[in-house]
Short mmCIF file of C-alpha atoms in Angstrom, two decimals:
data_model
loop_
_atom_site.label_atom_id
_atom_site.label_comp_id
_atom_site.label_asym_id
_atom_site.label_seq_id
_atom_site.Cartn_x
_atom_site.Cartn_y
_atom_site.Cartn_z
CA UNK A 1 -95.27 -141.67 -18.82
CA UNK A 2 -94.04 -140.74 -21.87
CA UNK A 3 -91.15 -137.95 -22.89
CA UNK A 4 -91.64 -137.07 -26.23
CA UNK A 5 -88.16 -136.14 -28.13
CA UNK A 6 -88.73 -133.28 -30.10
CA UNK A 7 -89.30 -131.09 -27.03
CA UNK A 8 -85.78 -131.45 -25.46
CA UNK A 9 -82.75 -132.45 -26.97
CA UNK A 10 -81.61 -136.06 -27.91
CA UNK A 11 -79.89 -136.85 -24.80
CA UNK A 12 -81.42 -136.87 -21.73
CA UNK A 13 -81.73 -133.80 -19.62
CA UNK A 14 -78.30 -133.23 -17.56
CA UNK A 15 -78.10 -134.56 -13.99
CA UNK A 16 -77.12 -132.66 -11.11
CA UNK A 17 -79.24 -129.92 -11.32
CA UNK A 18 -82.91 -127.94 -10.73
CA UNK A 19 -86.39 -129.27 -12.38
CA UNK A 20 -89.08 -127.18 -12.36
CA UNK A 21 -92.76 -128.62 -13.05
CA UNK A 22 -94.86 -125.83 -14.95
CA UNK A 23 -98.02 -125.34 -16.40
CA UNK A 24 -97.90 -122.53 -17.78
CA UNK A 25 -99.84 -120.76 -14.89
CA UNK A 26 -98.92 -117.44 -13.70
CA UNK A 27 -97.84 -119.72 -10.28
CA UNK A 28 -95.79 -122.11 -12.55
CA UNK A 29 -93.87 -118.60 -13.76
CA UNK A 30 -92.95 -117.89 -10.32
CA UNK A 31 -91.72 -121.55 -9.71
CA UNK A 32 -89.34 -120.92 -12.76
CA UNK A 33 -87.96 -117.72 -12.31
CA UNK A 34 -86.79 -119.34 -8.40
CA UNK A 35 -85.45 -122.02 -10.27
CA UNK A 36 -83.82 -120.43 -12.84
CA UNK A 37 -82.16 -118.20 -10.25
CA UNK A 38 -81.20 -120.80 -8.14
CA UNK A 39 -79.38 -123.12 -10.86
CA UNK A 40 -77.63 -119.90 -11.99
CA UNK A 41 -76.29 -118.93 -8.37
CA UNK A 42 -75.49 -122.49 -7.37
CA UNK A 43 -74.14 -122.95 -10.95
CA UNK A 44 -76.15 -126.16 -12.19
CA UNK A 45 -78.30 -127.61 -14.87
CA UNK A 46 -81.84 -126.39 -15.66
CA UNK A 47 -84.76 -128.65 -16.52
CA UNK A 48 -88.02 -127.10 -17.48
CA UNK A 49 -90.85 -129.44 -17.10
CA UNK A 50 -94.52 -129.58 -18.35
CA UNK A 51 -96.66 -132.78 -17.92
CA UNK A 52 -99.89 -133.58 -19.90
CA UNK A 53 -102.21 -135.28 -17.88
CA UNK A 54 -103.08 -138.67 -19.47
CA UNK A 55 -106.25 -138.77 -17.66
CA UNK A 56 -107.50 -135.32 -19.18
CA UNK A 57 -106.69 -136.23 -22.57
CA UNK A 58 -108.51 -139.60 -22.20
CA UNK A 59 -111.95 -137.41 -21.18
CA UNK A 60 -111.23 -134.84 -23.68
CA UNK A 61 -111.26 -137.50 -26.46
CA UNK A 62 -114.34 -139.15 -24.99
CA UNK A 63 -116.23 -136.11 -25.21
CA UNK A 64 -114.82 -135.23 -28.49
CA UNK A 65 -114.87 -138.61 -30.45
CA UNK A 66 -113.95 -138.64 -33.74
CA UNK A 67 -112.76 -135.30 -33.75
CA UNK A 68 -109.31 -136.69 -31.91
CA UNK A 69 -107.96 -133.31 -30.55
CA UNK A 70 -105.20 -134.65 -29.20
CA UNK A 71 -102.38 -134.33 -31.83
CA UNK A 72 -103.26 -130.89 -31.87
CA UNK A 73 -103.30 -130.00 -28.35
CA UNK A 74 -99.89 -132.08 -27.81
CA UNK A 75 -98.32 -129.87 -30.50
CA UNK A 76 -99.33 -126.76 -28.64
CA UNK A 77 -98.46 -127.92 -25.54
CA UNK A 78 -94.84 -128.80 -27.01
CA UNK A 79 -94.30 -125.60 -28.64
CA UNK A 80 -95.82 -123.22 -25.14
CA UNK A 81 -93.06 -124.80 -23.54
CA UNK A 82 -90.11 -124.25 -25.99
CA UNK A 83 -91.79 -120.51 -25.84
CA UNK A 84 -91.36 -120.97 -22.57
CA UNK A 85 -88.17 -122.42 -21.87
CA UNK A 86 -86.42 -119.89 -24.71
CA UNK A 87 -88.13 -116.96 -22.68
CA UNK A 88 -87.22 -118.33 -19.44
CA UNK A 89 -83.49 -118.59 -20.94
CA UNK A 90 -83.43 -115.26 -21.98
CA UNK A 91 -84.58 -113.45 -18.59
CA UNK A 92 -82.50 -115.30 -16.61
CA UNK A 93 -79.49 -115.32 -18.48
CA UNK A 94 -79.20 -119.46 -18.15
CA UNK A 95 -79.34 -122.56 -20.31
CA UNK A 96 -82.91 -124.13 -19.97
CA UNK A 97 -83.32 -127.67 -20.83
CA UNK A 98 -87.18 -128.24 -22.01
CA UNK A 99 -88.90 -131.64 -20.90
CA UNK A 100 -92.86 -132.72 -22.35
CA UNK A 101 -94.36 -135.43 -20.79
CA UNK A 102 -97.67 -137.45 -20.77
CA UNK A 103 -98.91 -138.98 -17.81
CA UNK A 104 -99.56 -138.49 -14.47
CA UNK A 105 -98.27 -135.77 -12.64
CA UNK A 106 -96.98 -136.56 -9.71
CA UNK A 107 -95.54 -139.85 -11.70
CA UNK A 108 -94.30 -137.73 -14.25
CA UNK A 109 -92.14 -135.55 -11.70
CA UNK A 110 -90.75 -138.38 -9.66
CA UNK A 111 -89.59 -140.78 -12.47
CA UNK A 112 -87.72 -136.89 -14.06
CA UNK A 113 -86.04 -136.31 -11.13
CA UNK A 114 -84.61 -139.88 -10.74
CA UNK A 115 -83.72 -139.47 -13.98
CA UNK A 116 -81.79 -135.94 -13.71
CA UNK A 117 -80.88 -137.05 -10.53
CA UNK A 118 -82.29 -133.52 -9.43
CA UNK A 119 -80.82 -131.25 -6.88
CA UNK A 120 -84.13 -129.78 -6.17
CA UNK A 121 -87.44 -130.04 -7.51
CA UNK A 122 -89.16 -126.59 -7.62
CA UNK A 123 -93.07 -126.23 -7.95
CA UNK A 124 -95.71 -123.01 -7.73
CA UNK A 125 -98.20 -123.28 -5.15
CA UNK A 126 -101.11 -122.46 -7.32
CA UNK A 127 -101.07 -123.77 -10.50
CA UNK A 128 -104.10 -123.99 -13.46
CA UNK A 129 -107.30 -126.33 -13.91
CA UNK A 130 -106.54 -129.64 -12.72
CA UNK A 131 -103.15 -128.79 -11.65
CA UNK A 132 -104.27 -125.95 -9.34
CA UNK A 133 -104.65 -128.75 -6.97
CA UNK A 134 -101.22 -129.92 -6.99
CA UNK A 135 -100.29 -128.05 -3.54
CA UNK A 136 -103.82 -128.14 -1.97
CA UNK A 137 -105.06 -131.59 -2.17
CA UNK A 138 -104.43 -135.33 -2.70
CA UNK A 139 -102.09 -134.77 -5.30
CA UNK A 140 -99.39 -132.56 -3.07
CA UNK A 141 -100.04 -135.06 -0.39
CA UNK A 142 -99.00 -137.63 -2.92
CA UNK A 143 -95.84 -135.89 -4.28
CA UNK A 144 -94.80 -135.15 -0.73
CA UNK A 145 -95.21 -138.34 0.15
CA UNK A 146 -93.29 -140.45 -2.75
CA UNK A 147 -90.61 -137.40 -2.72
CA UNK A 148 -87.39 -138.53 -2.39
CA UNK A 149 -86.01 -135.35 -3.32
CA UNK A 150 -86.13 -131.81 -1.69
CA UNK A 151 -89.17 -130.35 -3.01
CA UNK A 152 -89.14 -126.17 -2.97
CA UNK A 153 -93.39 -124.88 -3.09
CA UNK A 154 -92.72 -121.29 -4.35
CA UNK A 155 -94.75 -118.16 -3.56
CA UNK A 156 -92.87 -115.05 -4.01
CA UNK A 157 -91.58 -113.09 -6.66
CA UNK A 158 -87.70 -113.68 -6.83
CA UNK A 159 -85.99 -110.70 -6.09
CA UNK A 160 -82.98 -111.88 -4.84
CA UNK A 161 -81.43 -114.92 -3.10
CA UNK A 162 -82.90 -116.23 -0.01
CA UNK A 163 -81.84 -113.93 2.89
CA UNK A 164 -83.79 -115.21 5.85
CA UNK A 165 -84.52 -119.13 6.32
CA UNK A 166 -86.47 -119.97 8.88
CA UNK A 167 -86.47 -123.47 9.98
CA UNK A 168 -88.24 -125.19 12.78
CA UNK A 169 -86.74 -127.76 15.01
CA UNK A 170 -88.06 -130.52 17.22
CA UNK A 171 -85.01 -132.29 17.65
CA UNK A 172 -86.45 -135.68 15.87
CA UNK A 173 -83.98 -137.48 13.42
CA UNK A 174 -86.01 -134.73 10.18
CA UNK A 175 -83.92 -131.75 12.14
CA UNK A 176 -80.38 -131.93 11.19
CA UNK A 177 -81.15 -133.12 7.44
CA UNK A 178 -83.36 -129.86 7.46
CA UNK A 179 -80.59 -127.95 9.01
CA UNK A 180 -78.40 -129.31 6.37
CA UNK A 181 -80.83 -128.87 3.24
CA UNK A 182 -81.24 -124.48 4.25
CA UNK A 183 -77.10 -124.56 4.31
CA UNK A 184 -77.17 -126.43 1.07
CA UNK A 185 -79.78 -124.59 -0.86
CA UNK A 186 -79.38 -120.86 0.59
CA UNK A 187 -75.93 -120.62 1.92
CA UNK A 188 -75.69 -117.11 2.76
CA UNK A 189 -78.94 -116.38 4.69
CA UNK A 190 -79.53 -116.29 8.19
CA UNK A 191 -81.36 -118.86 9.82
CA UNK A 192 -83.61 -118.77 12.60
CA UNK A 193 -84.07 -121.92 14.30
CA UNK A 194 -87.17 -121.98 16.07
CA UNK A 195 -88.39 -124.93 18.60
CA UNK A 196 -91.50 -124.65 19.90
CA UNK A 197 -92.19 -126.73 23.45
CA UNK A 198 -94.74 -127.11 25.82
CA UNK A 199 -94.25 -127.83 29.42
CA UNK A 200 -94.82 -131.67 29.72
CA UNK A 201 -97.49 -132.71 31.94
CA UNK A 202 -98.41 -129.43 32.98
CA UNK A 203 -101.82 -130.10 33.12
CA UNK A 204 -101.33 -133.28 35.27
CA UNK A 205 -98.71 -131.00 37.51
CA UNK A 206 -101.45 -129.15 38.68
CA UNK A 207 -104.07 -131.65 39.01
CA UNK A 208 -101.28 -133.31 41.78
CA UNK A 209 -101.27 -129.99 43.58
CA UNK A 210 -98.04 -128.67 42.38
CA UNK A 211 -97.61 -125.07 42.94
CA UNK A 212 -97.12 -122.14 40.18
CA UNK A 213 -93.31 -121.59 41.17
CA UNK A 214 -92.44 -125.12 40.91
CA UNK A 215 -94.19 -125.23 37.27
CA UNK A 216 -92.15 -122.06 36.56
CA UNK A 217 -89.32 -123.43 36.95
CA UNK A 218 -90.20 -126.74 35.54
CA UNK A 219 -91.00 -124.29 32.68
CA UNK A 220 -87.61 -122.63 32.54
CA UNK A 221 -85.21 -125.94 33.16
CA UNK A 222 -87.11 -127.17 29.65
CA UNK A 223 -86.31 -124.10 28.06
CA UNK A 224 -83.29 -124.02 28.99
CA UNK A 225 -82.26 -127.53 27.56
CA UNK A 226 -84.23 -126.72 24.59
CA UNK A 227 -81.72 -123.62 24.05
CA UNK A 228 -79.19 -125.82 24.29
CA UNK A 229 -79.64 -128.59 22.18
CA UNK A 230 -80.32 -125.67 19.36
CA UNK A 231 -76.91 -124.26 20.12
CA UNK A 232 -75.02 -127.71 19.86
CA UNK A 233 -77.00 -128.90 16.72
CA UNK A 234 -75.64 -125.10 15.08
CA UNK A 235 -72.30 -125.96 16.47
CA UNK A 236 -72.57 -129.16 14.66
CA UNK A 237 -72.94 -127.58 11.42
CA UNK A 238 -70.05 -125.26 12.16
CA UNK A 239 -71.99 -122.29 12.25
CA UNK A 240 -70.52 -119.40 13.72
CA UNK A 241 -73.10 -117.05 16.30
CA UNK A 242 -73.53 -114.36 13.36
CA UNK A 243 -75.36 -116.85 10.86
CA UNK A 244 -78.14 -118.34 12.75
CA UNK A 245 -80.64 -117.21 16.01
CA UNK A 246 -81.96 -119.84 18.21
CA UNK A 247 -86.10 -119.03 18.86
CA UNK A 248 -87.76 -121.01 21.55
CA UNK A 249 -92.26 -120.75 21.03
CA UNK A 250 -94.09 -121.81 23.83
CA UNK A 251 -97.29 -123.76 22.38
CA UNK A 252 -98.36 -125.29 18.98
CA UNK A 253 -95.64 -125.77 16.68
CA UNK A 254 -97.84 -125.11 13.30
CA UNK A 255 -99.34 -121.81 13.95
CA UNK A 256 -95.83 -120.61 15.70
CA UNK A 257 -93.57 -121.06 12.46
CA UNK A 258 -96.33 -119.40 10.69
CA UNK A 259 -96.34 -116.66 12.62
CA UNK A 260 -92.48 -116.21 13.42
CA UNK A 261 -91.80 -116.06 9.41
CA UNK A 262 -94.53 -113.47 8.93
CA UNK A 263 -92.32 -111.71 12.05
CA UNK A 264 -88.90 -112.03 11.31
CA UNK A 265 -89.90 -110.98 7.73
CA UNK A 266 -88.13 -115.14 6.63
CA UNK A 267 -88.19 -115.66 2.60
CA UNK A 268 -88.14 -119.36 2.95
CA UNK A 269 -89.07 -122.58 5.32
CA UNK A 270 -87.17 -125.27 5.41
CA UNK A 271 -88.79 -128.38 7.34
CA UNK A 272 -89.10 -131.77 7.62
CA UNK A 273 -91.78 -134.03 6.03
CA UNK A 274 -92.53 -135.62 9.57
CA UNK A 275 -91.44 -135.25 13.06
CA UNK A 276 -92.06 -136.16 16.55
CA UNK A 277 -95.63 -136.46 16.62
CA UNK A 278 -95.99 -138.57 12.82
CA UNK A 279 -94.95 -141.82 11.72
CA UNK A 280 -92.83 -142.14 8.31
CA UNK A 281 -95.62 -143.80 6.68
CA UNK A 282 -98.34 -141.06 7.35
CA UNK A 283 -98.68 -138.91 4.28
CA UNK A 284 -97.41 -135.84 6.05
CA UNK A 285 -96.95 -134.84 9.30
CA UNK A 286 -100.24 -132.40 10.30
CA UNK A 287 -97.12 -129.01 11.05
CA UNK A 288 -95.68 -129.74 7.65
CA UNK A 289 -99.03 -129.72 6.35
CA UNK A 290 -100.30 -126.41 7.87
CA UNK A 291 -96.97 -124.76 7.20
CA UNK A 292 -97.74 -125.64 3.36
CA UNK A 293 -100.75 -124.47 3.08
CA UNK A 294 -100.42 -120.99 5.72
CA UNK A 295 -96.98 -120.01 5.45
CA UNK A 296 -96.37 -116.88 3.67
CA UNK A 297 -93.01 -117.57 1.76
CA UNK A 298 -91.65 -120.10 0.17
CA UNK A 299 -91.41 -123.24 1.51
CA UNK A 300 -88.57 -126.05 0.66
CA UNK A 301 -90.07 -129.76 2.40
CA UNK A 302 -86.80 -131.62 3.07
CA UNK A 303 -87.15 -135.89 2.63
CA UNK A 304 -84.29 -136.55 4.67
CA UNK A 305 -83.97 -138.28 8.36
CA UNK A 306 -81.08 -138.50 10.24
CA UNK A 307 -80.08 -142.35 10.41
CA UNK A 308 -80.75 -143.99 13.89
#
């Protein structure tokens, strides 16, 4: 990768604070109005980023040849995002910090945020071209899996701080960071913890003859402790009744937090990368994954585990 120094000032980008990858799409706009609002309520450092695929330039000059395009198109890609970051600056009423780089993408964004030791790294979920893949195929699966920092996927217009966090809970070691991450990012919304259960060994309850009223209750005495352990993990974050609700969904985690969002009307989605039912290593655990791509507001993927 490459940062080239006449699109950002001579020091590096300040540390501390929000990046937000853009291409320019109409996407990538709603990824830095979010960030632009959220580094002006939390009262940090704004870094605007826009990466130039190496890989496209390389085609682009093998089709092209002699013509060598490439000066030109790196100028124009240097001065749309100072447009960008001076327009961005003046809507939002905040210092924006411009960042060019050539390379690959999901490189690109992981070796910036080490370097600005970002907060948060914000992204659209559609994007342009090449880039309109970057939260719909290998490459989000990539970035999601190399993250080391909380990544935000952005949806929705900004209209006003995040109000209503939703953020599922299956009690694995990814919970409490997660729990952590929607205090840290939106500090005065409510959150609705949700835990979706099934009975276990239902099936194999009534293969061995066991009656419905024993499975009911079987049913309840998991919900109950379910209910519970929601309570004491709020309690644990010294949350008081009024800023959270505890949700308990019987059946398939993925489509449930999809569907409770679209219900309680939740802005954002704060969840793990894995849980119960993935390994660390896996790219991303298959709820994350649906959640991603079927949620309806934004969604903020948290990297963080709970030590053992």
């Amino acid at each position: 990768m490459t940062i080239d120094d006449g699109c950002r000032p001579p020091a590096d980008p300040p540390a501390g604070g929000v990046l937000v990858a853009t291409d320019f799409s109409d996407g990538a706009r709603l990824a830095e109005q979010r960030a632009a609002h959220l580094a002006r309520e939390h009262g940090v450092p704004l870094v605007l980023l826009h990466v130039l695929p190496n890989d496209w330039m390389a085609a682009l000059q093998e089709w092209l040849g002699a013509e060598r395009p490439s000066d030109r198109i790196v100028a124009d890609a240097q001065a749309t995002l100072q447009a960008t970051a001076r327009r961005l600056q003046d809507e939002q009423g905040w210092p924006v910090h411009p960042v060019f780089a050539q390379g690959h993408p999901v490189q690109a964004i992981g070796e910036t945020a080490l370097r600005c030791a970002a907060r948060w790294v914000v992204v659209g979920a559609h994007g342009r071209g090449r880039l309109q893949r970057l939260l719909l195929g290998t490459t989000a699966e990539r970035l999601l899996r190399k993250a080391t920092y909380p990544l935000l996927v952005v949806r929705q217009p900004v209209q006003h701080g995040y109000r209503c966090a939703l953020v599922p809970v299956d009690f694995s070691p990814w919970s409490a960071p997660a729990l952590a991450l929607a205090d840290a990012l939106a500090p005065h919304a409510a959150v609705e913890m949700l835990h979706a259960y099934t009975v276990p060994f239902e099936e194999k309850l009534r293969f061995a003859g066991v009656d419905d009223d024993m499975i009911a209750l079987y049913r309840e005495k998991t919900r109950e402790r379910a209910a519970a352990r929601l309570h004491e993990l709020a309690r644990q974050r010294g949350w008081p009744p009024s800023r959270y609700h505890a949700t308990l969904h019987e059946g398939d985690a993925a489509p449930g937090i999809v569907q409770q969002a679209a219900r309680r009307a939740c802005d954002l989605i704060v969840i793990g990368k894995h849980g119960l039912s993935a390994a660390e290593e896996l790219l991303l655990g298959s709820v994350t994954e649906h959640v991603l791509s079927e949620a309806p507001c934004d969604v903020l993927v948290s990297p963080g585990r709970a030590s053992a």
